[in-house]
XYZ file of C-alpha atoms in Angstrom:
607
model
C 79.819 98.439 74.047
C 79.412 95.221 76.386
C 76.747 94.761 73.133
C 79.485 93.519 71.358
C 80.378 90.592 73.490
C 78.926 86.998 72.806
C 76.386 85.999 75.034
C 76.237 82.353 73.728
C 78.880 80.756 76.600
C 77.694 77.361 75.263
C 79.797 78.026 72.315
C 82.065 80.696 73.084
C 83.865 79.344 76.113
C 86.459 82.285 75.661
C 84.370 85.825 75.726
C 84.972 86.594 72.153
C 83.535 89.186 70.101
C 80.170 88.251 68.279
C 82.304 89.330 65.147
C 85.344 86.662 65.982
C 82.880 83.938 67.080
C 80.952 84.529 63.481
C 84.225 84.069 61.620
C 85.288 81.681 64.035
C 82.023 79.373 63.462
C 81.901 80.292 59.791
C 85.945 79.057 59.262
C 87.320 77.627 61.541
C 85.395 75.548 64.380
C 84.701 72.152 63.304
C 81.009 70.546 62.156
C 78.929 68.086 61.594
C 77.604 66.585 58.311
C 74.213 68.755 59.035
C 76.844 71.693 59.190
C 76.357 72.542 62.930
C 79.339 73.447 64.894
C 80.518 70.825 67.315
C 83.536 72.517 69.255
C 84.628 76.008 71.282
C 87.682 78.483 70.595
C 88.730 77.239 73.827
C 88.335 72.969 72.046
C 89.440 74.167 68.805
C 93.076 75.618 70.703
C 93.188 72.278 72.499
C 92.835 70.085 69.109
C 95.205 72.637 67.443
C 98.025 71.946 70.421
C 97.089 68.397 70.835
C 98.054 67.538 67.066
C 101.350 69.344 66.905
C 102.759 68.482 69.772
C 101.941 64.834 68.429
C 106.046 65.548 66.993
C 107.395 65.357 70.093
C 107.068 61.753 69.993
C 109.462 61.677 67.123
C 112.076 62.988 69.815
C 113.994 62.028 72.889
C 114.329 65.374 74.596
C 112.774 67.496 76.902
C 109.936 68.851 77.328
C 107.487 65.917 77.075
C 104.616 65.652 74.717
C 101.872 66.476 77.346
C 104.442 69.609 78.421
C 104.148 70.908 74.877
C 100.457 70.820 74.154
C 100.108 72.787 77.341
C 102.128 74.994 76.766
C 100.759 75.849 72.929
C 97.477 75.473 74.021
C 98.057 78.219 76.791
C 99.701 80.823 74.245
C 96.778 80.015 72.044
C 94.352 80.218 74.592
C 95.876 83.491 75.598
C 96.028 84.359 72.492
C 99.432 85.375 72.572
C 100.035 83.228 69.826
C 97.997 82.000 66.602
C 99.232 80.120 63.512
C 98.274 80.487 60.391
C 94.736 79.599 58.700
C 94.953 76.188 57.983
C 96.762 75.041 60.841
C 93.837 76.284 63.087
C 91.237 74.189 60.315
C 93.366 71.533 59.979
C 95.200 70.201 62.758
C 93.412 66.900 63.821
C 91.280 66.423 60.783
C 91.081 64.118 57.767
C 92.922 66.898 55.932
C 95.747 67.722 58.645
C 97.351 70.191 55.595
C 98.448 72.618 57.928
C 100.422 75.212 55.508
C 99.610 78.614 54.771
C 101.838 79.157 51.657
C 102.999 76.959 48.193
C 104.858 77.984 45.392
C 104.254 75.790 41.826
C 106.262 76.071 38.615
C 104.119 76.773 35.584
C 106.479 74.666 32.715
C 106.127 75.943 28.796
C 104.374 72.562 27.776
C 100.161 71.836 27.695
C 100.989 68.708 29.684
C 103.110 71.037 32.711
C 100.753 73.647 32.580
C 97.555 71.679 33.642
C 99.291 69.428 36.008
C 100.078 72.825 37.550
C 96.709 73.556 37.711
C 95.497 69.791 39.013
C 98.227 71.031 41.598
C 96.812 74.431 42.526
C 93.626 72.576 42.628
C 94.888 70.302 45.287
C 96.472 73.181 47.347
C 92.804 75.329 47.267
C 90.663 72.468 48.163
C 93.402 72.253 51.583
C 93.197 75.596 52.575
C 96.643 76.719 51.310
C 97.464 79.680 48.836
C 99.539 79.591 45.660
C 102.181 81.750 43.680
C 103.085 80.771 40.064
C 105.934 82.380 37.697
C 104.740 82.371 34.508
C 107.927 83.859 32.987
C 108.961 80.152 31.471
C 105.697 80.308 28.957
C 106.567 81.531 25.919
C 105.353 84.818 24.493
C 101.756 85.400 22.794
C 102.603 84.509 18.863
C 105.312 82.323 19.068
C 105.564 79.210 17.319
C 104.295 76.082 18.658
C 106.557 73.497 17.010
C 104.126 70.581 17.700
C 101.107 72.212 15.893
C 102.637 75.159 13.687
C 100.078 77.015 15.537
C 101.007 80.189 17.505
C 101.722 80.220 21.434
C 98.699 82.194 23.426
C 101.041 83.900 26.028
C 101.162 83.525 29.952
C 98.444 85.888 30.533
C 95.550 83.987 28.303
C 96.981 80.864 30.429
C 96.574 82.762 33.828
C 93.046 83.496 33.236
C 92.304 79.459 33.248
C 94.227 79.484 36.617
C 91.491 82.145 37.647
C 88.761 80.734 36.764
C 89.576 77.153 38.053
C 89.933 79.478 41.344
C 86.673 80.899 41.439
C 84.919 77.180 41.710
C 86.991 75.661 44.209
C 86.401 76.705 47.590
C 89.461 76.250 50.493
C 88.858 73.483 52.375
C 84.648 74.229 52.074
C 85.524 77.485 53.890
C 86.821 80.029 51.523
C 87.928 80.487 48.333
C 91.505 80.802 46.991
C 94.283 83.249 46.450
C 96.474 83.269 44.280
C 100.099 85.331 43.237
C 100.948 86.080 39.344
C 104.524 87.029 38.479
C 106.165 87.597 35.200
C 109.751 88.604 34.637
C 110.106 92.814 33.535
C 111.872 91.194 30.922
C 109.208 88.794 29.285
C 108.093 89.803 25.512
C 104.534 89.779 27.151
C 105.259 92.486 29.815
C 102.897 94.962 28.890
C 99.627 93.006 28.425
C 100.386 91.427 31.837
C 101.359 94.916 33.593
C 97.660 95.927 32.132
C 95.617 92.557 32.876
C 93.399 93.881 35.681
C 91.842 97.100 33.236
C 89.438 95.219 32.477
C 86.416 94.779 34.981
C 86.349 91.602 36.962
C 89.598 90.548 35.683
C 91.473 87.995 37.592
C 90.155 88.923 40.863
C 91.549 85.663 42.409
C 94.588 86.689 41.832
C 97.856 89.270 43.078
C 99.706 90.146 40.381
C 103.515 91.589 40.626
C 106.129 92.025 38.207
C 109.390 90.520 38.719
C 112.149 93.395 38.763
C 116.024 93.144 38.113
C 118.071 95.277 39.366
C 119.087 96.200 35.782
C 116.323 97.171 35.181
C 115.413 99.307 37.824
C 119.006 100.542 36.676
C 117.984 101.143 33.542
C 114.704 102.960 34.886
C 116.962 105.275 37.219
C 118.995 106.176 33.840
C 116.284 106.244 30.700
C 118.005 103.714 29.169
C 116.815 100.981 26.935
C 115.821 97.524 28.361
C 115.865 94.260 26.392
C 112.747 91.954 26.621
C 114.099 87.790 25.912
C 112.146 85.138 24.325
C 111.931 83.020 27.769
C 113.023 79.953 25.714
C 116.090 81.075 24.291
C 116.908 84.045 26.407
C 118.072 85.864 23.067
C 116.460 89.442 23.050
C 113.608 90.010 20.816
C 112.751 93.985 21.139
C 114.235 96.810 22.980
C 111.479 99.504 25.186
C 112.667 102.340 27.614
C 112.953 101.201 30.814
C 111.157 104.351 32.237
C 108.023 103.612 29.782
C 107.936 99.870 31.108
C 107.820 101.577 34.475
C 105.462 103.929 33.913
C 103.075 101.506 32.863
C 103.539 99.671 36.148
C 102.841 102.675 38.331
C 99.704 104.021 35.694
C 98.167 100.366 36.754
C 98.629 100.250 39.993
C 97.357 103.636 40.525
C 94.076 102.709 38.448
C 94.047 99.041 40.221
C 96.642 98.504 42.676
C 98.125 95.935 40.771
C 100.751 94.928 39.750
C 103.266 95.372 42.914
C 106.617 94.691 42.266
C 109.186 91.490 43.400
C 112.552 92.729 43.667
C 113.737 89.552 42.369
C 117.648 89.834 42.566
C 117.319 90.868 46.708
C 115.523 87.802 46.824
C 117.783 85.280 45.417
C 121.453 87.245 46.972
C 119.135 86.034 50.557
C 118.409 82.644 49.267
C 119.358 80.428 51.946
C 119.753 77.593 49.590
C 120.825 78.555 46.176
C 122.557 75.335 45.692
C 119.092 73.819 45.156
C 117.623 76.284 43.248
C 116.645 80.117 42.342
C 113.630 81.393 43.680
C 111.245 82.702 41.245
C 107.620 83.159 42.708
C 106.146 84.341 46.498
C 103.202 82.959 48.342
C 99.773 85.575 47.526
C 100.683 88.216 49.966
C 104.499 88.338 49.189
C 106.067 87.754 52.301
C 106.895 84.120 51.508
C 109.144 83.616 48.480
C 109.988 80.215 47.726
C 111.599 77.263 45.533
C 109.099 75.501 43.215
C 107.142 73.175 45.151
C 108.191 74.359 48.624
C 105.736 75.055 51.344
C 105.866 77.120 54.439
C 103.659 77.289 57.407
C 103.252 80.706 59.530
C 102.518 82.405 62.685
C 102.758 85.436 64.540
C 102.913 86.445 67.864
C 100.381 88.793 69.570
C 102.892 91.983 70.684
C 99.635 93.878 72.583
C 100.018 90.266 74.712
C 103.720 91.480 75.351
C 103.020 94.689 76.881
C 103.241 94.566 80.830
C 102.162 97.684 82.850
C 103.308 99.800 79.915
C 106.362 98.360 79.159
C 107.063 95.909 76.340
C 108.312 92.129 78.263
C 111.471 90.999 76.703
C 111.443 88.223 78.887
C 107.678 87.425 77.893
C 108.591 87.786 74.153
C 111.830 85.740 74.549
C 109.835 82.940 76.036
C 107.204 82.812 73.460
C 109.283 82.915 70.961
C 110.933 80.027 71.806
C 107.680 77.787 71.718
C 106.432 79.263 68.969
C 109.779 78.251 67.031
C 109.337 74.748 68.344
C 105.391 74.741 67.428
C 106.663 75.527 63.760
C 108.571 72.936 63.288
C 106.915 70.597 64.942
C 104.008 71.351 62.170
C 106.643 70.007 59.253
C 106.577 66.683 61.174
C 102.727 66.057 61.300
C 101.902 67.778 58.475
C 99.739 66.215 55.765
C 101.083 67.447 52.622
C 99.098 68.051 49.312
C 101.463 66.146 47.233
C 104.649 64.519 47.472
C 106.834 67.171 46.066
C 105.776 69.482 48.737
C 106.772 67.039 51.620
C 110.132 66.409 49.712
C 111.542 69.955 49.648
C 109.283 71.280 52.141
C 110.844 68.858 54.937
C 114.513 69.311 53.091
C 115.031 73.010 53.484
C 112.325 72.967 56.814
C 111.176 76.806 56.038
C 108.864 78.507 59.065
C 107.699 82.101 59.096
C 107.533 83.289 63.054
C 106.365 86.726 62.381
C 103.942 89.352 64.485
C 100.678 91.329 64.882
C 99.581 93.981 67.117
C 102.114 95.915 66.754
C 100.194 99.340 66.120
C 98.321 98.090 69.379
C 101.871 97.353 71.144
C 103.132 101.258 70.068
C 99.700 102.799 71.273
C 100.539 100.963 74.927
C 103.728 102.509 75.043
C 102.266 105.297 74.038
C 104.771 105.544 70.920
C 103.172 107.400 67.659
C 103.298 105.079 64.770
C 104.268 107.737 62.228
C 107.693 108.684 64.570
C 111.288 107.492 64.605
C 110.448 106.067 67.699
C 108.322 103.175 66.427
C 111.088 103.213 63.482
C 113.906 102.196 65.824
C 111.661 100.017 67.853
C 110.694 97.961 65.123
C 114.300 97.364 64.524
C 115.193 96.666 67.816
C 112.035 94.453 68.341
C 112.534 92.763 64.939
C 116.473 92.062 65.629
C 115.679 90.507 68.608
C 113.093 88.095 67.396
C 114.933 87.063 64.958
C 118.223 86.402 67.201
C 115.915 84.490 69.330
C 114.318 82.569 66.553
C 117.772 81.749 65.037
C 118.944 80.602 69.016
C 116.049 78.110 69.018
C 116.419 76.515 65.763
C 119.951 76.222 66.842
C 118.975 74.171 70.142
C 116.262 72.240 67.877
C 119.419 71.167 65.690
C 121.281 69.871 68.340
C 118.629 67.981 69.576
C 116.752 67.016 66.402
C 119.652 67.598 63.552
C 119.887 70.433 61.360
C 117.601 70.247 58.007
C 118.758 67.982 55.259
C 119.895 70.313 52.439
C 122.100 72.098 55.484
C 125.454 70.945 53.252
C 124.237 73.068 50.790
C 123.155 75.946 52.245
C 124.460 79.600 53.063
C 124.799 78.535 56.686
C 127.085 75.399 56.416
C 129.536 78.073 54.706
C 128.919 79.994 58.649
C 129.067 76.831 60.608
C 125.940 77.830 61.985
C 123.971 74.667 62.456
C 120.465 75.536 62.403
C 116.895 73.501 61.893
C 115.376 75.281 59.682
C 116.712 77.234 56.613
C 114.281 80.382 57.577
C 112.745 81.209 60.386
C 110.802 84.764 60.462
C 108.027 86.328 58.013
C 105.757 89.262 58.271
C 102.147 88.344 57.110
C 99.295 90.081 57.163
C 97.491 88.010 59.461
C 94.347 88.751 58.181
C 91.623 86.578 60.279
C 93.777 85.154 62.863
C 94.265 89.209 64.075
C 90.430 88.873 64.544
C 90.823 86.069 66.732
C 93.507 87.688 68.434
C 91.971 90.520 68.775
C 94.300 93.164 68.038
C 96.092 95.071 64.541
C 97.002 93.152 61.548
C 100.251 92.184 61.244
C 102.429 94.869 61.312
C 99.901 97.959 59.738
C 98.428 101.012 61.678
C 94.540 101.089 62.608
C 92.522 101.541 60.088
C 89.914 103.488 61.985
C 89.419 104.603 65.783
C 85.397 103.521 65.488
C 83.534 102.249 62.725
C 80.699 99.557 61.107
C 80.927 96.178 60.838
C 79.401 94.267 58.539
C 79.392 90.768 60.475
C 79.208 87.702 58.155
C 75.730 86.845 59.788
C 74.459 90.102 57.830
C 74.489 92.032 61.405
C 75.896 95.198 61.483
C 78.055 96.518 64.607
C 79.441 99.417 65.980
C 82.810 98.870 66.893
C 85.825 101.176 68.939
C 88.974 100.490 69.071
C 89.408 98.781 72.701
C 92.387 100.665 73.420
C 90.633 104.034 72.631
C 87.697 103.172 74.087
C 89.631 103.155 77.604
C 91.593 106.142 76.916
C 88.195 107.838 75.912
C 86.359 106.869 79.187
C 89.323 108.159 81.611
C 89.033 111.603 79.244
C 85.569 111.946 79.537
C 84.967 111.591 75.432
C 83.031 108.330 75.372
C 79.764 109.399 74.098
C 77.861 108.694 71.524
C 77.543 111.590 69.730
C 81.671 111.846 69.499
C 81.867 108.250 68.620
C 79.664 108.524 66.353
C 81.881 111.434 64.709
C 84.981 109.598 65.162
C 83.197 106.475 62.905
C 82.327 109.205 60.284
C 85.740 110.480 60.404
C 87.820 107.215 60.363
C 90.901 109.501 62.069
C 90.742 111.535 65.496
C 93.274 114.270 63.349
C 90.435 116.879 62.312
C 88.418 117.164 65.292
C 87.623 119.255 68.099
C 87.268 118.525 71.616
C 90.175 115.446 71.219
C 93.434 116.298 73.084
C 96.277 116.721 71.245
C 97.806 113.797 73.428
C 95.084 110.978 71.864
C 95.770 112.558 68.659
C 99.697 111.462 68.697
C 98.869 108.013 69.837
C 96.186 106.744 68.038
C 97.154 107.319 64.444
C 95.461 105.631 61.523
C 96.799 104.744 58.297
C 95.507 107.431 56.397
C 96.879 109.665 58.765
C 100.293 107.857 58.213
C 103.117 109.245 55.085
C 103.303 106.605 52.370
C 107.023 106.758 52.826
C 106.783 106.115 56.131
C 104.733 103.224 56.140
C 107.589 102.456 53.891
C 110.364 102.999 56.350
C 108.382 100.802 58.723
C 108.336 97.438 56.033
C 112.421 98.491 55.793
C 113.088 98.084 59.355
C 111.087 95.347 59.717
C 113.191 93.485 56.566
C 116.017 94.812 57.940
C 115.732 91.523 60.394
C 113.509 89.238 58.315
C 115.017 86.716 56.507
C 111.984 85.286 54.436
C 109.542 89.091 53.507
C 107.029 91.483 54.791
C 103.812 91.963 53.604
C 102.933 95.830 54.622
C 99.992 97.961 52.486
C 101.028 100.902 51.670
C 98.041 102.931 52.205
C 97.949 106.319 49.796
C 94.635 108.607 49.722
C 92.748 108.390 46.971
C 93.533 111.946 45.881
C 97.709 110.164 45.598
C 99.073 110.509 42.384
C 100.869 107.968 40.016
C 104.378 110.487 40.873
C 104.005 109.276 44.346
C 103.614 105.288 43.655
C 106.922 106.168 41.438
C 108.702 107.510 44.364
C 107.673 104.133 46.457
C 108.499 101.791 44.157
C 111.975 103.489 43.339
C 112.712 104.094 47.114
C 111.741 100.375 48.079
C 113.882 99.100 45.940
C 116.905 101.562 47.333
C 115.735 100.343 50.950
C 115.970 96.920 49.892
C 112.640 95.682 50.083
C 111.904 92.443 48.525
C 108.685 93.058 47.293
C 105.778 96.297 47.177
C 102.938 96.577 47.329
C 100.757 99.697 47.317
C 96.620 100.570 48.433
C 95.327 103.754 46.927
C 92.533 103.748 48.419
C 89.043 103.723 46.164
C 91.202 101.935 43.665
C 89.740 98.279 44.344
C 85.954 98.163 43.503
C 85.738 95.464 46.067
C 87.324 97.183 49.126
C 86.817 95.849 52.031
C 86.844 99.152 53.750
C 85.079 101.987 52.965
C 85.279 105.634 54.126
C 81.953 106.787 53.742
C 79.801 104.438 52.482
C 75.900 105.011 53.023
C 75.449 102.679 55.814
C 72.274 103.025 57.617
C 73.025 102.670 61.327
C 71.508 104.034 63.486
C 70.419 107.351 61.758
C 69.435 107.261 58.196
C 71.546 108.974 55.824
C 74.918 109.345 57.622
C 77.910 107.920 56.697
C 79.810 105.659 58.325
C 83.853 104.098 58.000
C 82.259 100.293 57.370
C 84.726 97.142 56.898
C 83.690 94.026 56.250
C 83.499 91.247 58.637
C 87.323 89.862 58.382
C 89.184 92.991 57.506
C 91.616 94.032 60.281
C 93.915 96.574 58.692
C 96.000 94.773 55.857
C 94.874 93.066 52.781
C 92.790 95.997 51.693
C 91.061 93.705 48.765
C 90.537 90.542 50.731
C 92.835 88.283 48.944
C 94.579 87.266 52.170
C 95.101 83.323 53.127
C 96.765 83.942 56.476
């Protein structure tokens, strides 16, 4: 498989993939004005470190600037440690807008509603993602005092937030994602549960529905629920709960869409309810956030934490302590889209320390991911981190102050001075798992060997790196069981694989839909900000088993869901199957596109 490997050392100074240099040239590596790449990986980590650790200078403590940019360029270099998209595109540029993840209001006025979307605007062009509420617009019919006329509803309005989407391109890289969320109780509840029916409809965007916990209540009982005119909050009809919810789970089953925002879990773990209630999440749903607020992200690489098959708590303890200080060091030289964001952004001082490779990090330790092994290891693991992270924002207080709306925030009633008012998220990860070169975020593989369609049109045969070792020391690598493996996707049905390989490396078809539930759980459990986790059903799932996961994420306390049946999504980006001629005509092949590592099974990822 050595075919794999970049043979271009001029610009891959790091032995990448020809895959992760393609997205790497295509995304992230600076150019010229002719559009020819002018740096490395290995530059691009340098210019990345070299800019943050520009906040040191703000600082009279230890270590030094020069101390720091090593020491984030190593973990980079390593790759140990990535942030999140725009950091990597950003940092050092005439942009320098180095956040992942916004949250706008959307106001019930024409003026409000298109500054919103001059806003969003703004954010795309930067590389950053949006989420909107539109639960303050008022419902489809309603009187428009100004006019007489009658209101067109939040959904007709979301549809000019999608199309603005589809022309502006991130940052000349990409184009943007966006997150829809209406309250369960909004008089125009069913047309948005059902907005993605129709073909091509708002493909920029995630949509989720915004769920009490009355009236999942309600749903539990078959009672009625009240829908409120959003202006006056006075009820205006009355629908069975358990119909409302039906519909939910009949359109996600058809589209995957909408998942659901456990809104009231959300706001009783708002570190800051003083300044506001949080209404809307970044795309993915891992981030939720106060109007206007921004958040930057990274993870850390847990196959990088594995020493001689043993996970390093030391190692991990270590790198979690830079990579706290590398977070917030990004709110001090960040370049903010507009001056709202910097306000509240650098008030409440919000980062998202999260992880990837952990499916990688449980195959090393040769843990099944479907077990209660991985189940209490992710607790453990996720406890720690977030102890640690807490620790470090501590010391960062101490030397740097805690962050400004600290009076009025959950931990001033604790006397636990801290930096930054969160400190861990689970993203998907998305690209920056290609660079890193292991799993997304905290998912299971998504196939042992398979196609992939490389952005420069090239197609490549790909095994899993891990497997690919394990095969060679059991005498399996050859093609013709490769080749089987790739048709398969899973190791589970086939002969001549020992039962021992078949434990370890589990995919996520392979995995129960209620236990890739019980895996986002434990990984809340110690998360103060959310997870993002697919929930990956087969395509032969029913809509009776997306009711069971959306009623039992809501008992595990989940803050948001989000489910994949797979075959769903016209525009998968991986597909069992497809007829993919490589190497012999006519056989089929598990194929993913070029920047699909395991999560975000439609692509609308900004991580």
């Amino acid at each position: 498989m050595d075919s794999t490997k970049s043979d271009s050392k001029q610009e891959d100074d790091l032995e990448l993939s020809v895959n992760t240099m393609e997205v790497l040239k295509r995304r992230y590596l600076l150019k010229d004005d002719q559009h020819n790449v002018i740096e490395t990986p290995d530059e691009m980590f340098r210019r990345v470190a070299h800019h943050v650790a520009e906040a040191e200078t703000n600082y009279n403590s230890e270590p030094s600037r020069e101390q720091a940019e090593e020491r984030f360029y190593q973990m980079m270099k390593n790759r140990e440690f990535i942030p999140n998209s725009p950091t990597l595109m950003n940092a050092g540029t005439f942009f320098g807008q180095l956040s992942a993840c916004f949250v706008l209001p959307v106001e019930d006025s024409i003026d409000e509603i298109f500054e919103s979307l001059k806003n969003m605007a703004k954010i795309h062009q930067t590389g950053g993602g949006t989420g909107f509420s539109f639960s303050h617009l008022r419902q489809k019919g309603a009187l428009v005092s100004t006019t007489k006329g009658k209101a067109s509803g939040p959904v007709s309005f979301m549809s000019i937030f999608d199309k603005a989407t589809g022309v502006i391109v991130q940052g000349g890289r990409r184009r943007g994602a966006n997150m829809g969320i209406l309250r369960c109780d909004h008089p125009d509840i069913v047309d948005f549960i059902e907005a993605k029916n129709h073909k091509g409809a708002f493909e920029n965007f995630n949509l989720s529905v915004a769920v009490t916990d009355k009236f999942m209540a309600d749903v539990r009982a078959d009672r009625f629920f009240e829908l409120k005119d959003p202006s006056t909050g006075k009820p205006t009809s009355k629908i069975k709960a358990k119909s409302l919810f039906d519909l939910i789970t009949n359109a996600a089953w058809r589209t995957g869409d909408p998942g659901l925002v456990f809104i009231d879990e959300i706001n009783r773990r708002n570190p800051t309810p003083e300044i506001g209630r949080i209404e809307a999440t970044n795309p993915c749903g891992e981030l939720p956030l106060l109007d206007f607020e921004s958040c930057n992200l990274a993870s850390i690489n847990l196959s990088k934490m594995v020493d001689n098959g043993k996970l390093s708590w030391k190692k991990l303890k270590d790198r979690v302590g830079w990579a706290v200080r590398f977070l917030d060091n990004v709110i001090e030289v960040n370049k903010y889209p507009l001056p709202q964001n910097r306000e509240i952004t650098q008030a409440n001082r919000k980062i998202g320390l999260g992880v990837m490779g952990f499916a990688d990090m449980l195959i090393m330790l040769k843990i099944p991911y479907n077990s209660e092994v991985a189940l209490k290891l992710a607790k453990k693991l996720m406890k720690f981190i977030h102890d640690r992270s807490l620790d470090v924002s501590a010391e960062l207080a101490e030397q740097r102050g805690v962050f400004p709306n600290y009076d009025r925030s959950i931990f001033a009633k604790k006397n636990r001075r801290i930096r930054n008012a969160t400190v861990n998220t689970i993203a998907p990860t998305g690209t920056i798992s290609i660079i890193a070169g292991c799993s997304s975020g905290i998912e299971p593989l998504f196939a042992i060997s398979f196609v992939r369609n490389v952005l420069s049109g090239t197609k490549l045969f790909e095994v899993n790196p891990l497997f690919e070792e394990a095969a060679k020391r059991e005498g399996l690598y050859k093609e013709d069981i490769l080749g089987e493996i790739a048709r398969k996707g899973s190791l589970q049905t086939l002969n001549g694989i020992s039962s021992e390989l078949k434990r370890i490396f589990v995919t996520a078809f392979d995995v129960e839909p209620l236990h890739h539930l019980k895996v986002q759980a434990a990984f809340q459990k110690y998360t103060d900000n959310a997870v993002s986790k697919t929930i990956n059903l087969s395509e032969e799932a029913s809509v009776g088993d997306i009711r069971e996961i959306y009623l039992k994420a809501h008992e595990l306390k989940c803050k948001g869901i989000t489910i994949y049946r797979y075959g769903s999504k016209e525009q998968q980006v991986l597909s069992f199957g497809g007829r993919k001629q490589v190497a012999e005509p006519r056989r089929e092949f598990v194929v993913a596109d070029s920047e699909y590592t395991g999560g975000c099974a439609t692509g609308t990822c900004v991580f």
